Amino acid sequence: RFLLFLCTILLCVGAQGLRRGELTIFTGRTGMGKTTMLSQLSLDYCLQGAQTLWGSFEIKNSRLALKMLRQLASQPEEEFVQNFSAYADRFESLPMFFMRFFGSTSLDEVIDAMDYAVYAHDVEHVIIDNLQFMTGMAFGRGFDKFEAQDRAIERFRKFASDKDIHVSLVVHPRKEDDGALLTTSSVFGSAKATQEADNVIILQTGRYYKYLDVTKNRFDGDLGRVPFKFEKVCFKKRAQF
């Protein structure tokens, strides 16, 4: 089942799944499918009963929900359309919640929304996609933007620890030469982002295939990579062992 796919990858490469009280940074070049991967991952955990909160600041919730519906259905478009109501009912029953923010948003508002979701709905997993769009133009340019991102990462890390939940944070990489592999230091901003993170997972493009690359794992230090392919029919990524 596709439900097992991403958890299996994280177990195989040593991340031991997503643990409570930790912060994981996901990064990768534009078009690598970071949102698609986290959408699939969040569905995986929701179907296992994990209360999940999405903060999608780059893609509107309506588009994100449609992507999730396609992943949940795992069927060609014609069959998906014919059975849309059934898939929608199933999706509605999942313990999935969405923030109503979009684009540049006050960090205090985001933290307040997370705090309420943990209190009211026992949320265990929060996804922020992505840090650059959330901090956005509200904090100016240059060093001001770096400082804003550092403040946000510090507060997300503290929130994960204090509330004993997992926070998955998408951070775009800095500009690198085309064709060069990304590293932990490729994460945009200062070194604080990767210092605060418990795990860093990079979507990479290799010479012959794309793969997930765990470049930091504070829990036990095990690192690794797993090739994957994107299946357009069901909008999912599958491992290629």
mmCIF file of N, CA and C in Angstrom, residues 69 72-73 80-93:
data_model
loop_
_atom_site.group_PDB
_atom_site.id
_atom_site.type_symbol
_atom_site.label_atom_id
_atom_site.label_comp_id
_atom_site.label_asym_id
_atom_site.label_seq_id
_atom_site.Cartn_x
_atom_site.Cartn_y
_atom_site.Cartn_z
ATOM 1 N N LEU A 69 -6.729 14.349 -2.204
ATOM 2 C CA LEU A 69 -7.821 13.479 -2.649
ATOM 3 C C LEU A 69 -7.353 12.523 -3.740
ATOM 4 N N LEU A 72 -5.253 9.944 -2.088
ATOM 5 C CA LEU A 72 -6.083 9.034 -1.310
ATOM 6 C C LEU A 72 -6.809 8.042 -2.212
ATOM 7 N N ALA A 73 -7.317 8.524 -3.341
ATOM 8 C CA ALA A 73 -8.048 7.665 -4.271
ATOM 9 C C ALA A 73 -7.120 6.674 -4.963
ATOM 10 N N PHE A 80 -11.563 8.545 -10.614
ATOM 11 C CA PHE A 80 -11.564 9.495 -9.494
ATOM 12 C C PHE A 80 -12.769 10.432 -9.592
ATOM 13 N N VAL A 81 -13.041 10.940 -10.785
ATOM 14 C CA VAL A 81 -14.164 11.860 -10.985
ATOM 15 C C VAL A 81 -15.490 11.145 -10.731
ATOM 16 N N GLN A 82 -15.614 9.924 -11.216
ATOM 17 C CA GLN A 82 -16.855 9.178 -11.059
ATOM 18 C C GLN A 82 -17.178 8.895 -9.593
ATOM 19 N N ASN A 83 -16.138 8.690 -8.789
ATOM 20 C CA ASN A 83 -16.333 8.327 -7.389
ATOM 21 C C ASN A 83 -15.904 9.438 -6.433
ATOM 22 N N PHE A 84 -15.939 10.664 -6.937
ATOM 23 C CA PHE A 84 -15.432 11.792 -6.158
ATOM 24 C C PHE A 84 -16.106 11.911 -4.792
ATOM 25 N N SER A 85 -17.428 11.763 -4.749
ATOM 26 C CA SER A 85 -18.165 11.936 -3.491
ATOM 27 C C SER A 85 -17.704 10.947 -2.421
ATOM 28 N N ALA A 86 -17.464 9.724 -2.840
ATOM 29 C CA ALA A 86 -17.023 8.703 -1.880
ATOM 30 C C ALA A 86 -15.639 9.038 -1.333
ATOM 31 N N TYR A 87 -14.734 9.470 -2.235
ATOM 32 C CA TYR A 87 -13.390 9.823 -1.774
ATOM 33 C C TYR A 87 -13.428 11.066 -0.895
ATOM 34 N N ALA A 88 -14.289 12.013 -1.245
ATOM 35 C CA ALA A 88 -14.405 13.240 -0.455
ATOM 36 C C ALA A 88 -14.923 12.939 0.945
ATOM 37 N N ASP A 89 -15.889 12.029 1.047
ATOM 38 C CA ASP A 89 -16.421 11.647 2.356
ATOM 39 C C ASP A 89 -15.341 10.976 3.203
ATOM 40 N N ARG A 90 -14.562 10.147 2.558
ATOM 41 C CA ARG A 90 -13.487 9.474 3.295
ATOM 42 C C ARG A 90 -12.440 10.485 3.762
ATOM 43 N N PHE A 91 -12.113 11.425 2.881
ATOM 44 C CA PHE A 91 -11.122 12.443 3.228
ATOM 45 C C PHE A 91 -11.621 13.312 4.382
ATOM 46 N N GLU A 92 -12.917 13.637 4.352
ATOM 47 C CA GLU A 92 -13.499 14.489 5.390
ATOM 48 C C GLU A 92 -13.441 13.833 6.762
ATOM 49 N N SER A 93 -13.399 12.511 6.787
ATOM 50 C CA SER A 93 -13.392 11.792 8.064
ATOM 51 C C SER A 93 -11.993 11.719 8.686
#
